Amino acid sequence: MEHNTRKIGIMGGTFDPIHYGHLVTAEAARDKFGLETVVFVPSGNPPHKRHKKVSAGEDRFLMSVLATASNCYFEVSDIELIREGLTYTVDTLRVFRDIYGEDADFYFITGADAVMEILTWKNVEMILKMCKIVSAHRPGLDMATFRKRVKEIEKLYRNKIYLIEIPALAISSTDIRERVKNGITIKYLLPEAVENYILKKKLYRY
Ligand code: ATP
Ligand code: MG
């Protein structure tokens, strides 16, 4: 009898705010690997953003819900937001394993800048054993440097990193926050519902 493994996508991020770069990347991965679902996981207290000002988890969670509401394959999880202390990807993956069971295959979806940093993550070896890494290129990063790092990680951990093609979107949350602060339009960089939420809650003004 054929055994169908469940394929679950996990899209981690600060999502401060979520934008079309995230959504296009997640949808491309879903489509390419036939994922049953992509779970967006707004970060709790990530060690690499410890010294940065990050919006309230509730705002980032709600913006993620608004942005993903129209895609029946997308969902949002609050597991990192309800966890105390610093949050690490390896712990999140353990929770996913508990939820979905031993049979599930996890596809951790990232942008190229995240892959560049992967070697600095806590328990990277364990993470690479627990999931497949899927990555889209991201403007601003030299393609040759990126491919070199991918090869390096693959060789070091004997683990393939799956690259996906997306139309390059030079959109970042940092740029969106800067625009709001400077009174520059953010229309068409992110879903309208998220734009309206930012206006309503007066986010990123200072
Ligand atoms: P910030 O500028 O605050 O760091 P960001 O735009 O990089 O925000 P994150 O929440 O940090 O967004 O990113 C979450 C994940 O989405 C990361 O793996 C990141 O590489 C990926 N990502 C973000 N923007 C894009 C994009 N435009 N194209 C491809 N991947 C992206
Ligand atoms: Mg980022």
PDB file of C-alpha atoms and ligand atoms in Angstrom:
ATOM      1  CA  MET A   1       0.000   0.000   0.000  1.00  0.00           C
ATOM      2  CA  GLU A   2       1.309   3.449  -0.858  1.00  0.00           C
ATOM      3  CA  HIS A   3       2.278   5.519   2.116  1.00  0.00           C
ATOM      4  CA  ASN A   4       1.494   9.191   1.834  1.00  0.00           C
ATOM      5  CA  THR A   5       3.764  11.328   3.984  1.00  0.00           C
ATOM      6  CA  ARG A   6       2.239  14.542   5.162  1.00  0.00           C
ATOM      7  CA  LYS A   7       4.162  17.543   3.876  1.00  0.00           C
ATOM      8  CA  ILE A   8       3.972  20.575   6.113  1.00  0.00           C
ATOM      9  CA  GLY A   9       5.495  23.968   5.300  1.00  0.00           C
ATOM     10  CA  ILE A  10       6.723  26.206   8.102  1.00  0.00           C
ATOM     11  CA  MET A  11       7.359  29.860   7.385  1.00  0.00           C
ATOM     12  CA  GLY A  12       9.111  31.517  10.300  1.00  0.00           C
ATOM     13  CA  GLY A  13       9.635  35.246  10.525  1.00  0.00           C
ATOM     14  CA  THR A  14       9.265  38.363  12.583  1.00  0.00           C
ATOM     15  CA  PHE A  15       6.513  39.514  10.203  1.00  0.00           C
ATOM     16  CA  ASP A  16       6.806  43.101  11.404  1.00  0.00           C
ATOM     17  CA  PRO A  17       4.900  43.531   9.121  1.00  0.00           C
ATOM     18  CA  ILE A  18       4.175  40.545   6.861  1.00  0.00           C
ATOM     19  CA  HIS A  19       4.469  41.491   3.151  1.00  0.00           C
ATOM     20  CA  TYR A  20       4.270  40.047  -0.367  1.00  0.00           C
ATOM     21  CA  GLY A  21       7.869  38.770  -0.230  1.00  0.00           C
ATOM     22  CA  HIS A  22       6.785  36.343   2.521  1.00  0.00           C
ATOM     23  CA  LEU A  23       3.528  35.372   0.834  1.00  0.00           C
ATOM     24  CA  VAL A  24       5.012  34.797  -2.629  1.00  0.00           C
ATOM     25  CA  THR A  25       7.825  32.677  -1.176  1.00  0.00           C
ATOM     26  CA  ALA A  26       5.424  30.556   0.909  1.00  0.00           C
ATOM     27  CA  GLU A  27       3.042  30.018  -1.997  1.00  0.00           C
ATOM     28  CA  ALA A  28       5.869  29.078  -4.387  1.00  0.00           C
ATOM     29  CA  ALA A  29       7.104  26.462  -1.893  1.00  0.00           C
ATOM     30  CA  ARG A  30       3.589  25.116  -1.347  1.00  0.00           C
ATOM     31  CA  ASP A  31       3.065  24.763  -5.059  1.00  0.00           C
ATOM     32  CA  LYS A  32       6.459  23.250  -5.863  1.00  0.00           C
ATOM     33  CA  PHE A  33       6.437  20.609  -3.115  1.00  0.00           C
ATOM     34  CA  GLY A  34       2.674  19.988  -2.947  1.00  0.00           C
ATOM     35  CA  LEU A  35       2.531  21.035   0.701  1.00  0.00           C
ATOM     36  CA  GLU A  36      -0.661  20.270   2.572  1.00  0.00           C
ATOM     37  CA  THR A  37      -0.383  23.510   4.486  1.00  0.00           C
ATOM     38  CA  VAL A  38       2.038  26.331   5.209  1.00  0.00           C
ATOM     39  CA  VAL A  39       2.039  27.453   8.815  1.00  0.00           C
ATOM     40  CA  PHE A  40       3.265  30.995   9.398  1.00  0.00           C
ATOM     41  CA  VAL A  41       5.013  31.233  12.746  1.00  0.00           C
ATOM     42  CA  PRO A  42       5.537  34.801  13.960  1.00  0.00           C
ATOM     43  CA  SER A  43       8.671  34.781  16.080  1.00  0.00           C
ATOM     44  CA  GLY A  44       8.542  35.159  19.824  1.00  0.00           C
ATOM     45  CA  ASN A  45      11.748  36.518  21.173  1.00  0.00           C
ATOM     46  CA  PRO A  46      14.388  35.590  18.596  1.00  0.00           C
ATOM     47  CA  PRO A  47      17.984  35.819  19.839  1.00  0.00           C
ATOM     48  CA  HIS A  48      19.163  37.628  16.703  1.00  0.00           C
ATOM     49  CA  LYS A  49      16.624  40.424  17.147  1.00  0.00           C
ATOM     50  CA  ARG A  50      17.154  40.736  20.903  1.00  0.00           C
ATOM     51  CA  HIS A  51      18.399  44.296  20.663  1.00  0.00           C
ATOM     52  CA  LYS A  52      15.880  45.472  18.101  1.00  0.00           C
ATOM     53  CA  LYS A  53      12.509  47.039  18.701  1.00  0.00           C
ATOM     54  CA  VAL A  54       9.857  44.592  17.577  1.00  0.00           C
ATOM     55  CA  SER A  55       6.089  45.241  17.508  1.00  0.00           C
ATOM     56  CA  ALA A  56       3.802  43.432  19.928  1.00  0.00           C
ATOM     57  CA  GLY A  57       3.292  39.753  19.181  1.00  0.00           C
ATOM     58  CA  GLU A  58      -0.443  40.289  19.006  1.00  0.00           C
ATOM     59  CA  ASP A  59      -0.088  42.873  16.211  1.00  0.00           C
ATOM     60  CA  ARG A  60       2.296  40.663  14.239  1.00  0.00           C
ATOM     61  CA  PHE A  61       0.013  37.667  14.727  1.00  0.00           C
ATOM     62  CA  LEU A  62      -3.112  39.555  13.629  1.00  0.00           C
ATOM     63  CA  MET A  63      -1.381  41.030  10.578  1.00  0.00           C
ATOM     64  CA  SER A  64      -0.285  37.514   9.624  1.00  0.00           C
ATOM     65  CA  VAL A  65      -3.867  36.270   9.966  1.00  0.00           C
ATOM     66  CA  LEU A  66      -5.185  39.132   7.825  1.00  0.00           C
ATOM     67  CA  ALA A  67      -2.543  38.527   5.154  1.00  0.00           C
ATOM     68  CA  THR A  68      -3.134  34.769   4.918  1.00  0.00           C
ATOM     69  CA  ALA A  69      -6.937  34.698   5.295  1.00  0.00           C
ATOM     70  CA  SER A  70      -7.639  34.337   1.568  1.00  0.00           C
ATOM     71  CA  ASN A  71      -5.355  31.318   1.048  1.00  0.00           C
ATOM     72  CA  CYS A  72      -6.966  28.076   2.223  1.00  0.00           C
ATOM     73  CA  TYR A  73      -3.524  26.406   2.489  1.00  0.00           C
ATOM     74  CA  PHE A  74      -2.125  29.037   4.837  1.00  0.00           C
ATOM     75  CA  GLU A  75      -2.486  29.194   8.594  1.00  0.00           C
ATOM     76  CA  VAL A  76      -0.858  31.090  11.450  1.00  0.00           C
ATOM     77  CA  SER A  77       0.472  29.628  14.677  1.00  0.00           C
ATOM     78  CA  ASP A  78       1.063  31.418  17.974  1.00  0.00           C
ATOM     79  CA  ILE A  79       3.388  28.753  19.392  1.00  0.00           C
ATOM     80  CA  GLU A  80       6.412  31.028  19.518  1.00  0.00           C
ATOM     81  CA  LEU A  81       4.412  33.950  20.868  1.00  0.00           C
ATOM     82  CA  ILE A  82       3.105  32.078  23.883  1.00  0.00           C
ATOM     83  CA  ARG A  83       6.509  30.639  24.778  1.00  0.00           C
ATOM     84  CA  GLU A  84       8.453  32.358  27.556  1.00  0.00           C
ATOM     85  CA  GLY A  85      12.025  33.504  27.116  1.00  0.00           C
ATOM     86  CA  LEU A  86      14.101  33.369  23.941  1.00  0.00           C
ATOM     87  CA  THR A  87      12.625  31.299  21.137  1.00  0.00           C
ATOM     88  CA  TYR A  88      14.653  28.907  19.050  1.00  0.00           C
ATOM     89  CA  THR A  89      13.683  27.233  15.793  1.00  0.00           C
ATOM     90  CA  VAL A  90      14.722  23.838  17.106  1.00  0.00           C
ATOM     91  CA  ASP A  91      12.105  24.029  19.892  1.00  0.00           C
ATOM     92  CA  THR A  92       9.437  25.104  17.426  1.00  0.00           C
ATOM     93  CA  LEU A  93      10.239  22.103  15.243  1.00  0.00           C
ATOM     94  CA  ARG A  94       9.863  19.811  18.253  1.00  0.00           C
ATOM     95  CA  VAL A  95       6.380  21.201  18.887  1.00  0.00           C
ATOM     96  CA  PHE A  96       5.497  20.636  15.231  1.00  0.00           C
ATOM     97  CA  ARG A  97       6.734  17.052  15.520  1.00  0.00           C
ATOM     98  CA  ASP A  98       4.448  16.533  18.514  1.00  0.00           C
ATOM     99  CA  ILE A  99       1.483  18.009  16.666  1.00  0.00           C
ATOM    100  CA  TYR A 100       1.919  16.301  13.299  1.00  0.00           C
ATOM    101  CA  GLY A 101       3.548  13.056  14.405  1.00  0.00           C
ATOM    102  CA  GLU A 102       6.484  10.991  13.177  1.00  0.00           C
ATOM    103  CA  ASP A 103       5.110  10.631   9.652  1.00  0.00           C
ATOM    104  CA  ALA A 104       5.202  14.312   8.706  1.00  0.00           C
ATOM    105  CA  ASP A 105       7.925  15.891   6.573  1.00  0.00           C
ATOM    106  CA  PHE A 106       8.652  19.502   7.445  1.00  0.00           C
ATOM    107  CA  TYR A 107       9.699  22.077   4.872  1.00  0.00           C
ATOM    108  CA  PHE A 108      11.179  25.098   6.566  1.00  0.00           C
ATOM    109  CA  ILE A 109      10.737  28.017   4.148  1.00  0.00           C
ATOM    110  CA  THR A 110      13.237  30.867   4.201  1.00  0.00           C
ATOM    111  CA  GLY A 111      14.753  33.673   2.196  1.00  0.00           C
ATOM    112  CA  ALA A 112      18.398  33.655   1.180  1.00  0.00           C
ATOM    113  CA  ASP A 113      19.483  35.977   3.995  1.00  0.00           C
ATOM    114  CA  ALA A 114      18.202  33.472   6.553  1.00  0.00           C
ATOM    115  CA  VAL A 115      20.184  30.673   4.877  1.00  0.00           C
ATOM    116  CA  MET A 116      23.303  32.838   5.052  1.00  0.00           C
ATOM    117  CA  GLU A 117      22.857  32.908   8.827  1.00  0.00           C
ATOM    118  CA  ILE A 118      21.825  29.310   9.374  1.00  0.00           C
ATOM    119  CA  LEU A 119      25.223  28.211  10.653  1.00  0.00           C
ATOM    120  CA  THR A 120      24.813  30.581  13.599  1.00  0.00           C
ATOM    121  CA  TRP A 121      21.488  29.054  14.686  1.00  0.00           C
ATOM    122  CA  LYS A 122      21.283  27.051  17.877  1.00  0.00           C
ATOM    123  CA  ASN A 123      21.388  23.291  17.187  1.00  0.00           C
ATOM    124  CA  VAL A 124      21.767  23.765  13.447  1.00  0.00           C
ATOM    125  CA  GLU A 125      22.661  20.109  12.963  1.00  0.00           C
ATOM    126  CA  MET A 126      19.486  19.013  14.708  1.00  0.00           C
ATOM    127  CA  ILE A 127      17.381  21.512  12.743  1.00  0.00           C
ATOM    128  CA  LEU A 128      18.736  20.190   9.465  1.00  0.00           C
ATOM    129  CA  LYS A 129      17.843  16.666  10.555  1.00  0.00           C
ATOM    130  CA  MET A 130      14.331  17.684  11.547  1.00  0.00           C
ATOM    131  CA  CYS A 131      13.308  19.501   8.379  1.00  0.00           C
ATOM    132  CA  LYS A 132      14.107  20.221   4.773  1.00  0.00           C
ATOM    133  CA  ILE A 133      15.245  23.778   4.141  1.00  0.00           C
ATOM    134  CA  VAL A 134      13.610  25.519   1.202  1.00  0.00           C
ATOM    135  CA  SER A 135      14.989  28.861   0.166  1.00  0.00           C
ATOM    136  CA  ALA A 136      14.135  31.609  -2.290  1.00  0.00           C
ATOM    137  CA  HIS A 137      16.737  34.050  -3.460  1.00  0.00           C
ATOM    138  CA  ARG A 138      16.336  37.582  -2.190  1.00  0.00           C
ATOM    139  CA  PRO A 139      17.467  40.776  -3.914  1.00  0.00           C
ATOM    140  CA  GLY A 140      20.410  42.480  -2.279  1.00  0.00           C
ATOM    141  CA  LEU A 141      22.405  39.292  -1.882  1.00  0.00           C
ATOM    142  CA  ASP A 142      24.930  38.233  -4.492  1.00  0.00           C
ATOM    143  CA  MET A 143      23.768  34.984  -6.112  1.00  0.00           C
ATOM    144  CA  ALA A 144      27.275  33.467  -6.275  1.00  0.00           C
ATOM    145  CA  THR A 145      27.861  34.119  -2.544  1.00  0.00           C
ATOM    146  CA  PHE A 146      24.498  32.565  -1.762  1.00  0.00           C
ATOM    147  CA  ARG A 147      25.144  29.421  -3.832  1.00  0.00           C
ATOM    148  CA  LYS A 148      28.569  29.059  -2.270  1.00  0.00           C
ATOM    149  CA  ARG A 149      27.055  29.129   1.221  1.00  0.00           C
ATOM    150  CA  VAL A 150      24.358  26.631   0.211  1.00  0.00           C
ATOM    151  CA  LYS A 151      27.056  24.214  -1.044  1.00  0.00           C
ATOM    152  CA  GLU A 152      29.064  24.750   2.146  1.00  0.00           C
ATOM    153  CA  ILE A 153      26.075  23.873   4.366  1.00  0.00           C
ATOM    154  CA  GLU A 154      25.168  20.899   2.194  1.00  0.00           C
ATOM    155  CA  LYS A 155      28.699  19.542   2.406  1.00  0.00           C
ATOM    156  CA  LEU A 156      29.066  20.194   6.112  1.00  0.00           C
ATOM    157  CA  TYR A 157      25.793  18.560   7.112  1.00  0.00           C
ATOM    158  CA  ARG A 158      25.162  16.265   4.128  1.00  0.00           C
ATOM    159  CA  ASN A 159      21.795  17.838   3.762  1.00  0.00           C
ATOM    160  CA  LYS A 160      20.256  19.252   0.623  1.00  0.00           C
ATOM    161  CA  ILE A 161      18.903  22.795   0.576  1.00  0.00           C
ATOM    162  CA  TYR A 162      16.083  23.159  -1.912  1.00  0.00           C
ATOM    163  CA  LEU A 163      16.122  26.357  -3.945  1.00  0.00           C
ATOM    164  CA  ILE A 164      12.930  27.802  -5.355  1.00  0.00           C
ATOM    165  CA  GLU A 165      12.463  30.439  -8.016  1.00  0.00           C
ATOM    166  CA  ILE A 166      10.260  33.418  -7.308  1.00  0.00           C
ATOM    167  CA  PRO A 167       9.967  36.722  -9.141  1.00  0.00           C
ATOM    168  CA  ALA A 168      12.486  38.800  -7.187  1.00  0.00           C
ATOM    169  CA  LEU A 169      10.721  41.092  -4.749  1.00  0.00           C
ATOM    170  CA  ALA A 170      12.900  43.764  -3.194  1.00  0.00           C
ATOM    171  CA  ILE A 171      10.428  44.180  -0.342  1.00  0.00           C
ATOM    172  CA  SER A 172      11.446  44.088   3.305  1.00  0.00           C
ATOM    173  CA  SER A 173       9.689  44.820   6.576  1.00  0.00           C
ATOM    174  CA  THR A 174      12.501  47.224   7.459  1.00  0.00           C
ATOM    175  CA  ASP A 175      11.796  49.249   4.316  1.00  0.00           C
ATOM    176  CA  ILE A 176       8.043  49.227   4.995  1.00  0.00           C
ATOM    177  CA  ARG A 177       8.583  50.467   8.577  1.00  0.00           C
ATOM    178  CA  GLU A 178      10.894  53.223   7.301  1.00  0.00           C
ATOM    179  CA  ARG A 179       8.346  54.269   4.710  1.00  0.00           C
ATOM    180  CA  VAL A 180       5.560  54.551   7.268  1.00  0.00           C
ATOM    181  CA  LYS A 181       7.823  56.575   9.537  1.00  0.00           C
ATOM    182  CA  ASN A 182       8.656  58.942   6.673  1.00  0.00           C
ATOM    183  CA  GLY A 183       5.108  59.201   5.363  1.00  0.00           C
ATOM    184  CA  ILE A 184       5.893  57.328   2.123  1.00  0.00           C
ATOM    185  CA  THR A 185       3.265  55.055   0.564  1.00  0.00           C
ATOM    186  CA  ILE A 186       3.370  51.301   1.267  1.00  0.00           C
ATOM    187  CA  LYS A 187       0.522  50.440  -1.100  1.00  0.00           C
ATOM    188  CA  TYR A 188       1.056  47.266  -3.210  1.00  0.00           C
ATOM    189  CA  LEU A 189       3.979  46.087  -1.078  1.00  0.00           C
ATOM    190  CA  LEU A 190       1.692  44.145   1.258  1.00  0.00           C
ATOM    191  CA  PRO A 191      -1.978  43.117   1.429  1.00  0.00           C
ATOM    192  CA  GLU A 192      -4.409  46.005   1.794  1.00  0.00           C
ATOM    193  CA  ALA A 193      -5.866  44.567   5.003  1.00  0.00           C
ATOM    194  CA  VAL A 194      -2.410  44.711   6.602  1.00  0.00           C
ATOM    195  CA  GLU A 195      -1.866  48.247   5.357  1.00  0.00           C
ATOM    196  CA  ASN A 196      -5.187  49.263   6.920  1.00  0.00           C
ATOM    197  CA  TYR A 197      -4.273  47.549  10.178  1.00  0.00           C
ATOM    198  CA  ILE A 198      -0.967  49.470  10.311  1.00  0.00           C
ATOM    199  CA  LEU A 199      -2.837  52.747   9.795  1.00  0.00           C
ATOM    200  CA  LYS A 200      -5.551  51.888  12.305  1.00  0.00           C
ATOM    201  CA  LYS A 201      -3.081  50.857  15.026  1.00  0.00           C
ATOM    202  CA  LYS A 202      -0.681  53.695  14.124  1.00  0.00           C
ATOM    203  CA  LEU A 203       2.235  51.258  13.890  1.00  0.00           C
ATOM    204  CA  TYR A 204       5.764  52.261  12.845  1.00  0.00           C
ATOM    205  CA  ARG A 205       5.172  56.003  13.133  1.00  0.00           C
ATOM    206  CA  TYR A 206       8.121  56.594  15.466  1.00  0.00           C
TER     207      TYR A 206
HETATM  208  P1  ATP B   1      13.175  42.702   8.521  1.00  0.00           P
HETATM  209  O1  ATP B   1      13.547  43.718   7.493  1.00  0.00           O
HETATM  210  O2  ATP B   1      12.500  43.256   9.724  1.00  0.00           O
HETATM  211  O3  ATP B   1      14.278  41.728   8.847  1.00  0.00           O
HETATM  212  P2  ATP B   1      12.086  40.883   6.556  1.00  0.00           P
HETATM  213  O4  ATP B   1      11.437  41.549   5.404  1.00  0.00           O
HETATM  214  O5  ATP B   1      13.485  40.362   6.367  1.00  0.00           O
HETATM  215  O6  ATP B   1      12.004  41.822   7.830  1.00  0.00           O
HETATM  216  P3  ATP B   1      11.485  38.622   8.170  1.00  0.00           P
HETATM  217  O7  ATP B   1      10.252  38.500   9.012  1.00  0.00           O
HETATM  218  O8  ATP B   1      12.771  38.937   8.807  1.00  0.00           O
HETATM  219  O9  ATP B   1      11.144  39.731   7.029  1.00  0.00           O
HETATM  220  O10 ATP B   1      11.669  37.343   7.251  1.00  0.00           O
HETATM  221  C1  ATP B   1      11.060  36.105   7.447  1.00  0.00           C
HETATM  222  C2  ATP B   1      11.530  35.150   6.354  1.00  0.00           C
HETATM  223  O11 ATP B   1      11.064  35.608   5.073  1.00  0.00           O
HETATM  224  C3  ATP B   1      13.061  35.086   6.237  1.00  0.00           C
HETATM  225  O12 ATP B   1      13.417  33.739   5.919  1.00  0.00           O
HETATM  226  C4  ATP B   1      13.352  36.007   5.071  1.00  0.00           C
HETATM  227  O13 ATP B   1      14.560  35.658   4.410  1.00  0.00           O
HETATM  228  C5  ATP B   1      12.137  35.766   4.173  1.00  0.00           C
HETATM  229  N1  ATP B   1      11.848  36.931   3.320  1.00  0.00           N
HETATM  230  C6  ATP B   1      11.514  38.163   3.717  1.00  0.00           C
HETATM  231  N2  ATP B   1      11.335  38.997   2.671  1.00  0.00           N
HETATM  232  C7  ATP B   1      11.568  38.264   1.561  1.00  0.00           C
HETATM  233  C8  ATP B   1      11.564  38.566   0.152  1.00  0.00           C
HETATM  234  N3  ATP B   1      11.286  39.795  -0.294  1.00  0.00           N
HETATM  235  N4  ATP B   1      11.866  37.570  -0.710  1.00  0.00           N
HETATM  236  C9  ATP B   1      12.165  36.310  -0.238  1.00  0.00           C
HETATM  237  N5  ATP B   1      12.179  35.968   1.065  1.00  0.00           N
HETATM  238  C10 ATP B   1      11.895  36.920   1.966  1.00  0.00           C
HETATM  239 MG    MG B   2      14.697  39.822   8.016  1.00  0.00          MG
END
